[in-house]
CSV table of C-alpha atoms in Angstrom, one decimal:
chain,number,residue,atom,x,y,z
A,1,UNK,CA,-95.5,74.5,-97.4
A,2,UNK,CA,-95.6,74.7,-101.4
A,3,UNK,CA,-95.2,78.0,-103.4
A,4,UNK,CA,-98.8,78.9,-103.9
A,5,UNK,CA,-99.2,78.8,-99.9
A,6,UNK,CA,-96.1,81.3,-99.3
A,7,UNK,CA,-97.4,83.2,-101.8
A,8,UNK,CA,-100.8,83.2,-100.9
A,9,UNK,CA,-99.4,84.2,-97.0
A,10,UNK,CA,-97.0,87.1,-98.3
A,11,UNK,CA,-100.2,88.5,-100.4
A,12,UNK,CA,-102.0,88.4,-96.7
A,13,UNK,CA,-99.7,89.3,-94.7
A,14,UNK,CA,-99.1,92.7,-97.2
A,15,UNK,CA,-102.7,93.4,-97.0
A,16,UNK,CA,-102.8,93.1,-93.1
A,17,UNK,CA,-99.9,95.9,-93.0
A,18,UNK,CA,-101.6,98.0,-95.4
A,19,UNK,CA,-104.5,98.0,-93.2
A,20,UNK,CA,-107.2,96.0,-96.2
A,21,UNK,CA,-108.8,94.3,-93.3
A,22,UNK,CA,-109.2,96.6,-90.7
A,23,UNK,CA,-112.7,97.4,-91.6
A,24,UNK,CA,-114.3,94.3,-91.8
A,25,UNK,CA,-117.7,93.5,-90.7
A,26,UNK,CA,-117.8,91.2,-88.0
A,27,UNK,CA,-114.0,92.2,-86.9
A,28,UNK,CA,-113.2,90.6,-83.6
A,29,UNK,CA,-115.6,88.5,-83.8
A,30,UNK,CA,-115.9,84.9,-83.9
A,31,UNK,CA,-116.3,83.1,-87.3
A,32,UNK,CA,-119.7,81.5,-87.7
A,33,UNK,CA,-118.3,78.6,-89.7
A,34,UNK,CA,-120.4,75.2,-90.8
A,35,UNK,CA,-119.3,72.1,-89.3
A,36,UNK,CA,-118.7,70.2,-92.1
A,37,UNK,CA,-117.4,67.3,-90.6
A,38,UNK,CA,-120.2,65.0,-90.8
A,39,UNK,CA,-120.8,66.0,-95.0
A,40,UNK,CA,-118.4,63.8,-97.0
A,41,UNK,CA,-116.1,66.4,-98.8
A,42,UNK,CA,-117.0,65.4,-102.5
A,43,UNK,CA,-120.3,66.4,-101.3
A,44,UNK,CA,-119.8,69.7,-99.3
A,45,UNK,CA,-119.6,72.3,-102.4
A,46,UNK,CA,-123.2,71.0,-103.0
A,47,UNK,CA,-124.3,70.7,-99.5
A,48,UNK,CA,-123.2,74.7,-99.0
A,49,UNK,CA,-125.3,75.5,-102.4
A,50,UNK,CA,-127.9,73.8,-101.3
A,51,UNK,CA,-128.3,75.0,-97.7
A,52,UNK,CA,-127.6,78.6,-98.5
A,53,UNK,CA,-130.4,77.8,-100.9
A,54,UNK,CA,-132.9,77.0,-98.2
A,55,UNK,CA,-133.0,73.8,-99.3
A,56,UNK,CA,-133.0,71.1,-96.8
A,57,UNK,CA,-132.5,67.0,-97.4
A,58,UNK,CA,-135.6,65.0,-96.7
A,59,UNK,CA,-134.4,63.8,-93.2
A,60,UNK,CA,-133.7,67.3,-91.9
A,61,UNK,CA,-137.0,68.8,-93.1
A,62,UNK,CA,-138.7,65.5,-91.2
A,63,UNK,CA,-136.5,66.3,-88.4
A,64,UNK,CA,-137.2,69.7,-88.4
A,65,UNK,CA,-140.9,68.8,-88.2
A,66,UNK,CA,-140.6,66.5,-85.6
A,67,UNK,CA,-138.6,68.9,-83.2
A,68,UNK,CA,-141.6,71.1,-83.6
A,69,UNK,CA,-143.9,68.9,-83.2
A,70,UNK,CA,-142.4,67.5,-80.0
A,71,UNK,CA,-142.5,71.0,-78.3
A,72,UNK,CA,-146.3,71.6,-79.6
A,73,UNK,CA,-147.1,68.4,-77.8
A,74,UNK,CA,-145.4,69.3,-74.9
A,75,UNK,CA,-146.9,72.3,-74.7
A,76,UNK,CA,-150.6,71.5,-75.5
A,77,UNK,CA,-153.4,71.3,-72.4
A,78,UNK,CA,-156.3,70.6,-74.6
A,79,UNK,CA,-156.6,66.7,-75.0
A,80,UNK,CA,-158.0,66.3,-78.0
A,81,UNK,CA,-155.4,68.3,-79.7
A,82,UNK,CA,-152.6,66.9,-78.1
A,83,UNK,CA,-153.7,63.3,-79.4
A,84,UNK,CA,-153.9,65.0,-82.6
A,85,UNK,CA,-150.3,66.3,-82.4
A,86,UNK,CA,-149.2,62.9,-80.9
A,87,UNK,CA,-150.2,61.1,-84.2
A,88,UNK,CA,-148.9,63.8,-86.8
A,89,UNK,CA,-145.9,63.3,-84.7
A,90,UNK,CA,-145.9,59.4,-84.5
A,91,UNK,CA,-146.5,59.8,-88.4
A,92,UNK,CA,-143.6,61.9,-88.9
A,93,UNK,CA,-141.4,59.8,-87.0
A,94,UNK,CA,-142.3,56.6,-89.0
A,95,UNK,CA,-141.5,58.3,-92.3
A,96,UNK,CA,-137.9,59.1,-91.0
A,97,UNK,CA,-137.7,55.6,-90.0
A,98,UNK,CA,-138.6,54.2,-92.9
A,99,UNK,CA,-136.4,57.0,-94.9
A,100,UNK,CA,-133.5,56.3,-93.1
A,101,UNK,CA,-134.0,52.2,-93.2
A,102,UNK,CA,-134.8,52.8,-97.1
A,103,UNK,CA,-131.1,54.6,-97.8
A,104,UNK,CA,-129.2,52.4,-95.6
A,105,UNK,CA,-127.8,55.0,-93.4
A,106,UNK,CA,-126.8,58.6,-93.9
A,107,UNK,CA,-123.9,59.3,-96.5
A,108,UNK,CA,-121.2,60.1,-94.0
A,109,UNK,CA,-121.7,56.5,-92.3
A,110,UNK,CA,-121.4,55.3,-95.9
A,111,UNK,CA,-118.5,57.4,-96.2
A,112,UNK,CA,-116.6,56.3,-92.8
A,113,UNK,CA,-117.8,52.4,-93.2
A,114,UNK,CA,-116.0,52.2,-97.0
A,115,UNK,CA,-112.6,53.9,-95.4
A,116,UNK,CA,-112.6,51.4,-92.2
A,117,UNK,CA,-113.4,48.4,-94.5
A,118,UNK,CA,-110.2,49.8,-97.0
A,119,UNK,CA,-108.1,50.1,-93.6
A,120,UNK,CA,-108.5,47.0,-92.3
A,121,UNK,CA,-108.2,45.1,-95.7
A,122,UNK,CA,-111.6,43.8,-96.3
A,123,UNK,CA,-112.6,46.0,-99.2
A,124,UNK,CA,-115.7,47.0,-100.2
């Protein structure tokens, strides 16, 4: 452990005995953390900013939409409407497909690909 961790765990662990933290909201509760793990990390400062910000990346906003649209469909007993719903949803779906085919793949399959290619010496 390097010196800013020990200090950084004596400053906590003083705070814990003077009582600091027993008044928290959400004490003894679970953490509602992010799972991060599919955001490379040189991108998850932004991704944070940017979701706190209500704003969503293309292909989750077309996701989004076609989850919804999925259970309207599912849901609808009037014909017409449903082959309505079918083809806003079969529309939706190709403009994934083609937004996922234009970028390649998502970043974190970039991300993993370019470290396998480094490991097994084939560069990239």
């Amino acid at each position: 452990m390097d010196i800013v961790a020990i200090i950084a765990e004596n400053k906590i662990r003083e705070a814990m005995e003077r009582g600091e933290f027993d008044n928290l909201p959400g004490r003894g509760r679970p953490l509602q953390l992010d799972d991060l793990s599919g955001v490379p990390e040189e991108l998850r400062a932004s991704y944070l900013i940017l979701k706190n910000a209500g704003v969503l990346p293309p292909e989750l906003e077309l996701h989004r939409e076609i989850m919804s649209l999925k259970q309207l469909v599912d849901l609808c007993y009037q014909e017409e409407e449903k082959q309505q719903l079918t083809r806003k949803l079969n529309e939706k779906i190709l403009r994934f497909n083609l937004l996922m085919e234009r970028r390649g793949t998502n970043a974190a399959v970039r991300y993993y690909r370019e470290k396998i290619y480094r490991k097994l010496g084939r560069g990239f």
